[in-house]
Short mmCIF file of C-alpha atoms (C1' of nucleotides) in Angstrom, two decimals:
data_model
loop_
_atom_site.label_atom_id
_atom_site.label_comp_id
_atom_site.label_asym_id
_atom_site.label_seq_id
_atom_site.Cartn_x
_atom_site.Cartn_y
_atom_site.Cartn_z
CA MET A 1 40.93 165.94 -110.21
CA HIS A 2 37.94 166.52 -107.94
CA VAL A 3 34.87 164.52 -108.80
CA GLU A 4 32.73 167.63 -109.01
CA LYS A 5 35.16 169.44 -111.29
CA LEU A 6 35.39 166.38 -113.48
CA ASN A 7 31.63 166.10 -113.78
CA GLN A 8 31.40 169.75 -114.71
CA LEU A 9 33.92 169.28 -117.49
CA ILE A 10 32.10 166.23 -118.79
CA GLU A 11 28.81 168.13 -118.85
CA ARG A 12 30.41 171.07 -120.59
CA TYR A 13 31.98 168.79 -123.15
CA LEU A 14 28.72 166.96 -123.86
CA SER A 15 26.78 170.19 -124.24
CA VAL A 16 29.25 172.01 -126.40
CA SER A 17 30.05 169.09 -128.66
CA PHE A 18 26.36 168.46 -129.18
CA PHE A 19 25.69 172.05 -130.14
CA VAL A 20 28.72 172.55 -132.37
CA THR A 21 28.13 169.25 -134.16
CA LYS A 22 24.50 170.12 -134.89
CA LYS A 23 25.27 173.66 -135.92
CA ALA A 24 28.22 172.69 -138.10
CA ALA A 25 26.05 170.13 -139.87
CA ALA A 26 23.42 172.79 -140.49
CA LEU A 27 26.00 175.22 -141.87
CA VAL A 28 27.61 172.63 -144.12
CA LYS A 29 24.19 171.78 -145.46
CA CYS A 30 23.65 175.41 -146.45
CA GLU A 31 26.74 175.24 -148.64
CA LEU A 32 25.55 172.18 -150.54
CA ASP A 33 23.31 172.06 -153.58
CA GLU A 34 19.71 171.39 -152.71
CA GLU A 35 19.80 167.75 -153.80
CA MET A 36 23.00 166.81 -151.96
CA THR A 37 23.27 165.69 -148.32
CA ASN A 38 26.04 166.10 -145.77
CA ASP A 39 26.71 162.38 -145.75
CA GLN A 40 27.09 162.39 -149.49
CA TYR A 41 29.56 165.25 -149.24
CA TYR A 42 31.59 163.49 -146.56
CA LEU A 43 31.64 160.30 -148.56
CA LEU A 44 32.85 162.00 -151.73
CA ARG A 45 35.38 163.96 -149.72
CA TYR A 46 36.77 160.83 -148.14
CA MET A 47 36.92 159.02 -151.46
CA SER A 48 38.64 161.88 -153.16
CA LYS A 49 41.35 161.91 -150.49
CA ARG A 50 41.87 158.15 -150.67
CA GLY A 51 41.69 157.82 -154.42
CA VAL A 52 40.27 154.34 -155.02
CA CYS A 53 38.07 152.79 -152.33
CA THR A 54 36.09 149.65 -151.67
CA SER A 55 32.77 149.25 -149.84
CA THR A 56 34.54 147.48 -147.02
CA GLU A 57 36.99 150.30 -146.49
CA LEU A 58 34.27 152.94 -146.56
CA ALA A 59 32.09 150.96 -144.18
CA SER A 60 34.96 150.81 -141.74
CA ALA A 61 35.87 154.48 -142.14
CA PHE A 62 32.28 155.57 -141.68
CA MET A 63 31.56 152.98 -139.00
CA VAL A 64 28.45 151.65 -140.69
CA ASN A 65 27.42 148.35 -142.24
CA LYS A 66 28.51 147.62 -145.75
CA SER A 67 24.91 147.64 -146.89
CA ALA A 68 24.68 151.28 -145.88
CA ILE A 69 27.57 151.99 -148.24
CA THR A 70 25.86 150.08 -151.03
CA ALA A 71 22.79 152.28 -150.60
CA MET A 72 24.80 155.51 -150.59
CA THR A 73 26.83 154.34 -153.54
CA ASN A 74 23.65 153.64 -155.48
CA ARG A 75 22.40 157.13 -154.86
CA LEU A 76 25.69 158.72 -155.88
CA VAL A 77 26.07 156.53 -158.95
CA ASP A 78 22.53 157.50 -159.96
CA LYS A 79 23.57 161.13 -159.66
CA GLY A 80 26.57 160.46 -161.87
CA LEU A 81 29.09 161.51 -159.21
CA MET A 82 30.60 158.10 -158.52
CA LYS A 83 31.31 154.94 -160.45
CA ARG A 84 31.93 151.24 -159.77
CA THR A 85 34.66 149.20 -161.42
CA ARG A 86 35.19 145.51 -160.86
CA ASP A 87 38.68 144.24 -160.11
CA GLU A 88 39.67 141.98 -163.01
CA ASN A 89 41.95 139.83 -160.81
CA ASP A 90 39.59 139.39 -157.89
CA ARG A 91 36.11 139.71 -159.24
CA ARG A 92 34.55 139.96 -155.78
CA VAL A 93 36.04 143.40 -155.32
CA VAL A 94 34.35 146.55 -156.57
CA TYR A 95 36.40 149.72 -156.76
CA LEU A 96 34.65 152.99 -156.14
CA THR A 97 35.88 156.24 -157.63
CA LEU A 98 34.58 159.70 -158.36
CA THR A 99 33.51 160.46 -161.89
CA GLU A 100 34.75 163.66 -163.49
CA GLN A 101 31.44 165.18 -162.56
CA GLY A 102 31.94 164.05 -158.98
CA ASP A 103 35.40 165.53 -158.95
CA ALA A 104 34.13 168.82 -160.27
CA TRP A 105 31.28 168.93 -157.78
CA LEU A 106 33.58 168.17 -154.89
CA LYS A 107 36.15 170.74 -155.93
CA LYS A 108 33.50 173.43 -156.10
CA THR A 109 32.02 172.37 -152.78
CA GLU A 110 35.34 172.07 -150.98
CA GLU A 111 36.01 175.68 -151.85
CA ARG A 112 32.77 176.75 -150.25
CA ILE A 113 33.32 174.66 -147.15
CA HIS A 114 36.85 175.96 -146.77
CA LYS A 115 35.58 179.51 -146.90
CA LEU A 116 32.98 178.63 -144.32
CA VAL A 117 35.49 177.13 -141.90
CA GLU A 118 37.91 179.95 -142.59
CA SER A 119 35.33 182.52 -141.55
CA PHE A 120 35.23 180.94 -138.07
CA ILE A 121 38.83 179.94 -137.72
CA MET A 122 39.92 183.50 -138.39
CA LYS A 123 38.30 184.58 -135.13
CA PHE A 124 40.97 182.70 -133.18
CA SER A 125 44.67 183.29 -132.84
CA GLU A 126 46.89 180.87 -134.69
CA GLN A 127 48.16 179.66 -131.33
CA GLU A 128 44.70 178.94 -130.02
CA ILE A 129 43.60 177.04 -133.12
CA GLU A 130 46.79 175.06 -133.14
CA SER A 131 46.37 173.99 -129.50
CA PHE A 132 42.74 173.19 -129.99
CA ILE A 133 43.35 171.02 -133.03
CA GLU A 134 46.24 169.29 -131.34
CA THR A 135 44.11 168.26 -128.39
CA TYR A 136 41.33 167.28 -130.76
CA GLU A 137 43.74 165.08 -132.72
CA LYS A 138 45.04 163.57 -129.51
CA LEU A 139 41.47 162.64 -128.66
CA ALA A 140 41.01 161.19 -132.12
CA ASN A 141 44.10 159.03 -131.63
CA ILE A 142 42.84 157.74 -128.31
CA LEU A 143 39.55 156.82 -129.93
CA GLN A 144 41.32 155.22 -132.86
CA GLU A 145 43.55 153.06 -130.66
CA LEU A 146 40.54 151.94 -128.68
CA GLU A 147 39.11 150.52 -131.87
CA GLU A 148 42.27 148.65 -132.71
CA LYS A 149 42.55 147.04 -129.31
CA ALA A 150 39.02 145.73 -129.40
CA MET B 1 48.41 183.83 -141.20
CA HIS B 2 49.84 182.32 -144.36
CA VAL B 3 47.32 180.95 -146.77
CA GLU B 4 48.96 177.58 -146.84
CA LYS B 5 49.10 177.27 -143.07
CA LEU B 6 45.47 178.31 -142.85
CA ASN B 7 44.42 175.70 -145.38
CA GLN B 8 46.29 173.03 -143.47
CA LEU B 9 44.51 173.95 -140.27
CA ILE B 10 41.15 173.89 -142.02
CA GLU B 11 41.86 170.45 -143.46
CA ARG B 12 43.01 169.14 -140.11
CA TYR B 13 39.92 170.52 -138.44
CA LEU B 14 37.57 168.99 -141.02
CA SER B 15 39.24 165.60 -140.79
CA VAL B 16 39.48 165.39 -137.04
CA SER B 17 36.01 166.71 -136.34
CA PHE B 18 34.55 164.28 -138.84
CA PHE B 19 36.30 161.34 -137.24
CA VAL B 20 35.63 162.26 -133.63
CA THR B 21 31.98 163.00 -134.33
CA LYS B 22 31.45 159.66 -136.03
CA LYS B 23 33.37 157.73 -133.44
CA ALA B 24 31.70 159.45 -130.51
CA ALA B 25 28.30 158.68 -131.99
CA ALA B 26 29.27 155.03 -132.34
CA LEU B 27 30.49 154.88 -128.74
CA VAL B 28 27.40 156.58 -127.36
CA LYS B 29 25.27 154.11 -129.25
CA CYS B 30 27.06 151.23 -127.55
CA GLU B 31 25.97 152.58 -124.18
CA LEU B 32 22.30 152.73 -125.13
CA ASP B 33 19.74 149.96 -124.92
CA GLU B 34 19.23 148.19 -128.20
CA GLU B 35 15.93 149.89 -128.97
CA MET B 36 17.10 153.47 -128.25
CA THR B 37 18.84 155.79 -130.68
CA ASN B 38 21.39 158.55 -130.14
CA ASP B 39 18.90 161.19 -131.22
CA GLN B 40 16.39 159.91 -128.71
CA TYR B 41 19.01 160.07 -126.00
CA TYR B 42 19.97 163.64 -126.92
CA LEU B 43 16.35 164.69 -127.00
CA LEU B 44 15.58 163.25 -123.57
CA ARG B 45 18.81 164.71 -122.24
CA TYR B 46 17.92 168.16 -123.50
CA MET B 47 14.37 167.95 -122.17
CA SER B 48 15.54 166.80 -118.79
CA LYS B 49 17.87 169.80 -118.51
CA ARG B 50 15.18 172.24 -119.58
CA GLY B 51 12.33 170.76 -117.58
CA VAL B 52 9.23 171.54 -119.65
CA CYS B 53 9.58 172.01 -123.41
CA THR B 54 7.49 172.71 -126.47
CA SER B 55 7.87 171.37 -130.00
CA THR B 56 8.90 174.78 -131.19
CA GLU B 57 11.69 175.08 -128.66
CA LEU B 58 13.01 171.61 -129.40
CA ALA B 59 12.87 172.21 -133.14
CA SER B 60 14.95 175.32 -132.69
CA ALA B 61 17.44 173.67 -130.31
CA PHE B 62 17.88 170.69 -132.62
CA MET B 63 17.77 172.79 -135.76
CA VAL B 64 15.11 170.70 -137.43
CA ASN B 65 11.53 171.28 -138.55
CA LYS B 66 8.76 170.99 -136.04
CA SER B 67 7.38 167.97 -137.81
CA ALA B 68 10.60 166.12 -137.08
CA ILE B 69 9.99 166.76 -133.40
CA THR B 70 6.42 165.53 -133.71
CA ALA B 71 7.72 162.28 -135.17
CA MET B 72 10.36 161.82 -132.49
CA THR B 73 7.85 162.71 -129.79
CA ASN B 74 5.46 160.08 -131.11
CA ARG B 75 8.13 157.43 -130.90
CA LEU B 76 9.14 158.42 -127.37
CA VAL B 77 5.55 158.67 -126.17
CA ASP B 78 4.93 155.19 -127.61
CA LYS B 79 7.87 153.96 -125.60
CA GLY B 80 6.40 155.55 -122.48
CA LEU B 81 9.41 157.82 -121.91
CA MET B 82 7.75 161.14 -122.70
CA LYS B 83 4.32 162.69 -122.35
CA ARG B 84 2.28 165.53 -123.83
CA THR B 85 0.18 167.97 -121.83
CA ARG B 86 -1.94 170.72 -123.31
CA ASP B 87 -1.70 174.24 -121.89
CA GLU B 88 -5.10 175.12 -120.47
CA ASN B 89 -4.65 178.87 -121.09
CA ASP B 90 -3.36 178.67 -124.62
CA ARG B 91 -4.73 175.51 -126.10
CA ARG B 92 -2.43 175.61 -129.10
CA VAL B 93 0.54 174.84 -126.90
CA VAL B 94 1.59 171.29 -126.02
CA TYR B 95 4.07 170.80 -123.19
CA LEU B 96 6.48 167.93 -123.42
CA THR B 97 7.98 166.30 -120.34
CA LEU B 98 9.69 163.07 -119.38
CA THR B 99 7.61 160.43 -117.69
CA GLU B 100 8.97 158.78 -114.56
CA GLN B 101 10.11 155.96 -116.77
CA GLY B 102 11.87 158.44 -119.04
CA ASP B 103 13.55 160.03 -116.06
CA ALA B 104 14.72 156.68 -114.80
CA TRP B 105 16.02 155.63 -118.20
CA LEU B 106 17.87 158.89 -118.65
CA LYS B 107 19.43 158.77 -115.20
CA LYS B 108 20.75 155.29 -115.82
CA THR B 109 22.02 156.24 -119.27
CA GLU B 110 23.63 159.48 -118.18
CA GLU B 111 25.69 157.51 -115.71
CA ARG B 112 26.99 155.28 -118.45
CA ILE B 113 27.74 158.15 -120.77
CA HIS B 114 29.53 160.04 -118.03
CA LYS B 115 31.73 157.05 -117.36
CA LEU B 116 32.44 156.79 -121.07
CA VAL B 117 33.48 160.43 -121.40
CA GLU B 118 35.40 160.20 -118.17
CA SER B 119 37.49 157.35 -119.49
CA PHE B 120 38.75 159.62 -122.28
CA ILE B 121 38.90 162.88 -120.45
CA MET B 122 41.15 161.31 -117.82
CA LYS B 123 43.87 160.89 -120.43
CA PHE B 124 44.36 164.65 -120.53
CA SER B 125 45.66 167.06 -117.97
CA GLU B 126 43.06 169.27 -116.31
CA GLN B 127 44.76 172.24 -117.95
CA GLU B 128 44.55 170.75 -121.42
CA ILE B 129 40.89 169.79 -121.09
CA GLU B 130 40.04 173.18 -119.71
CA SER B 131 41.72 175.01 -122.61
CA PHE B 132 40.17 172.69 -125.14
CA ILE B 133 36.67 173.14 -123.80
CA GLU B 134 37.12 176.88 -123.52
CA THR B 135 38.04 177.20 -127.17
CA TYR B 136 35.23 174.82 -128.08
CA GLU B 137 32.76 176.99 -126.16
CA LYS B 138 34.13 180.10 -127.81
CA LEU B 139 33.44 178.47 -131.15
CA ALA B 140 29.95 177.57 -129.99
CA ASN B 141 29.32 181.19 -129.05
CA ILE B 142 30.47 182.41 -132.43
CA LEU B 143 28.12 179.96 -134.11
CA GLN B 144 25.31 180.94 -131.80
CA GLU B 145 25.69 184.65 -132.48
CA LEU B 146 25.74 184.00 -136.19
CA GLU B 147 22.29 182.53 -135.85
CA GLU B 148 20.96 185.49 -133.92
CA LYS B 149 22.21 188.04 -136.44
CA ALA B 150 20.62 186.22 -139.37
"C1'" DC C 1 36.41 119.57 -156.68
"C1'" DC C 2 34.55 121.11 -152.23
"C1'" DC C 3 34.49 124.17 -148.19
"C1'" DG C 4 35.04 128.08 -145.75
"C1'" DA C 5 36.16 132.73 -146.09
"C1'" DT C 6 35.62 137.22 -148.42
"C1'" DA C 7 33.20 141.15 -150.98
"C1'" DT C 8 29.27 142.92 -152.12
"C1'" DT C 9 24.30 143.28 -152.83
"C1'" DT C 10 19.38 142.63 -151.83
"C1'" DC C 11 15.47 143.06 -148.96
"C1'" DA C 12 12.52 144.48 -145.25
"C1'" DA C 13 12.16 147.31 -141.47
"C1'" DT C 14 12.98 151.49 -138.68
"C1'" DT C 15 14.44 156.24 -137.76
"C1'" DA C 16 15.13 160.90 -139.00
"C1'" DT C 17 14.20 164.31 -141.89
"C1'" DT C 18 11.82 167.82 -145.24
"C1'" DT C 19 8.06 170.27 -147.41
"C1'" DA C 20 3.41 171.34 -148.05
"C1'" DA C 21 -1.06 171.19 -146.52
"C1'" DC C 22 -4.13 171.13 -142.69
"C1'" DT C 23 -6.42 171.94 -137.88
"C1'" DA C 24 -6.99 174.52 -134.05
"C1'" DT C 25 -6.48 178.46 -131.43
"C1'" DT C 26 -5.15 183.14 -130.31
"C1'" DA C 27 -4.34 188.05 -131.10
"C1'" DA C 28 -4.83 192.14 -133.74
"C1'" DA C 29 -7.19 195.45 -136.78
"C1'" DT C 30 -10.67 197.74 -138.54
"C1'" DA D 1 -17.45 191.74 -133.13
"C1'" DT D 2 -15.99 189.85 -137.04
"C1'" DT D 3 -12.58 189.07 -140.16
"C1'" DT D 4 -7.71 188.43 -140.73
"C1'" DA D 5 -2.87 187.38 -139.21
"C1'" DA D 6 -0.12 184.76 -136.85
"C1'" DT D 7 1.14 180.91 -133.96
"C1'" DA D 8 1.43 175.86 -132.39
"C1'" DG D 9 1.28 171.62 -133.64
"C1'" DT D 10 0.10 167.46 -136.58
"C1'" DT D 11 -0.44 164.79 -140.82
"C1'" DA D 12 1.08 162.88 -145.08
"C1'" DA D 13 4.16 161.64 -148.70
"C1'" DA D 14 8.75 161.40 -149.97
"C1'" DT D 15 13.74 160.56 -149.34
"C1'" DA D 16 18.06 159.33 -146.89
"C1'" DA D 17 20.56 156.65 -143.69
"C1'" DT D 18 20.87 152.77 -141.27
"C1'" DT D 19 20.66 147.72 -139.50
"C1'" DG D 20 20.56 142.77 -139.81
"C1'" DA D 21 19.73 138.68 -142.16
"C1'" DA D 22 19.87 136.25 -146.24
"C1'" DA D 23 21.58 135.79 -150.90
"C1'" DT D 24 25.13 135.92 -154.77
"C1'" DA D 25 29.48 135.55 -156.52
"C1'" DT D 26 34.18 134.61 -156.21
"C1'" DC D 27 38.55 133.11 -154.26
"C1'" DG D 28 41.95 130.00 -152.01
"C1'" DG D 29 43.45 125.84 -149.66
"C1'" DG D 30 43.49 121.03 -149.17
#
DNA sequence: CCCGATATTTCAATTATTTAACTATTAAAT
DNA sequence: ATTTAATAGTTAAATAATTGAAATATCGGG
């Protein structure tokens, strides 16, 4: 590929990913209750998919320090959406799970978010979405492998 | 499109965009000097592209309140990377520009970030990147228009 | 039993953000 | 021309997210 062409693509990628990321965050926020944040939504979403989690796992999934997870957990426990349970065999480990309230909140919110994404996705042909997501996932895999090598 | 298929695509999109966004942020951070943040980089990048900016414009581009821009501006002015200049005709307006130092920092950083993006982009065919970015830009336009209607 | 590793939390600091109130300045209306 | 609206930006108090270092508690091997 020509250097100039390559640089153009890089610039386009940087610009568009910046804008879409910002805008998507803003739109997701609109779908959440006033007192909930995007990060809290993503955390609950991740936990719900994985079932039982630990701080360590979440810290690695979210690429932050464990103390950041402790802080988020505290906020979500205070809100009654999450709970801690100590492992009886290895008492160092703390399991994190959604409470029933957390489950209910997430279910309600997931519906809204799905509708939101649907409203955009419907503007593309199935073929175009499929290709786009495939490339996106390929990128994700490249980034994932990078992590494992290091 | 079948409901089930649609839901699968939505889930895939949510998962992959979450991961790539997080990971990309982490990688960008690695390329920055210790005392700089991703947001600061994106702000300087945007300003450099636009030339002269105002708080109001930045707030709208970054989809945050103007006071958030004031705070970021303060930090960047303290670091000597940005400066404020009052409009002599309309004294309410404050113009924001990069200092020479800010310019130099950005130039150096942009090089690093370009190399970073390049290292991933090179794993795709020109055709695949092109299609991906085109769809991504189409999405950006849809999101942009949404804003203008509302 | 002791030592090093593991899992998590605590603490202090910084950044990013919001909302409401405030200052200053301009433009518009009567 | 004087009051009123609107506009541009800042300040202040609060919260969330984050980091890094130190602390606590527990486990496993020798």
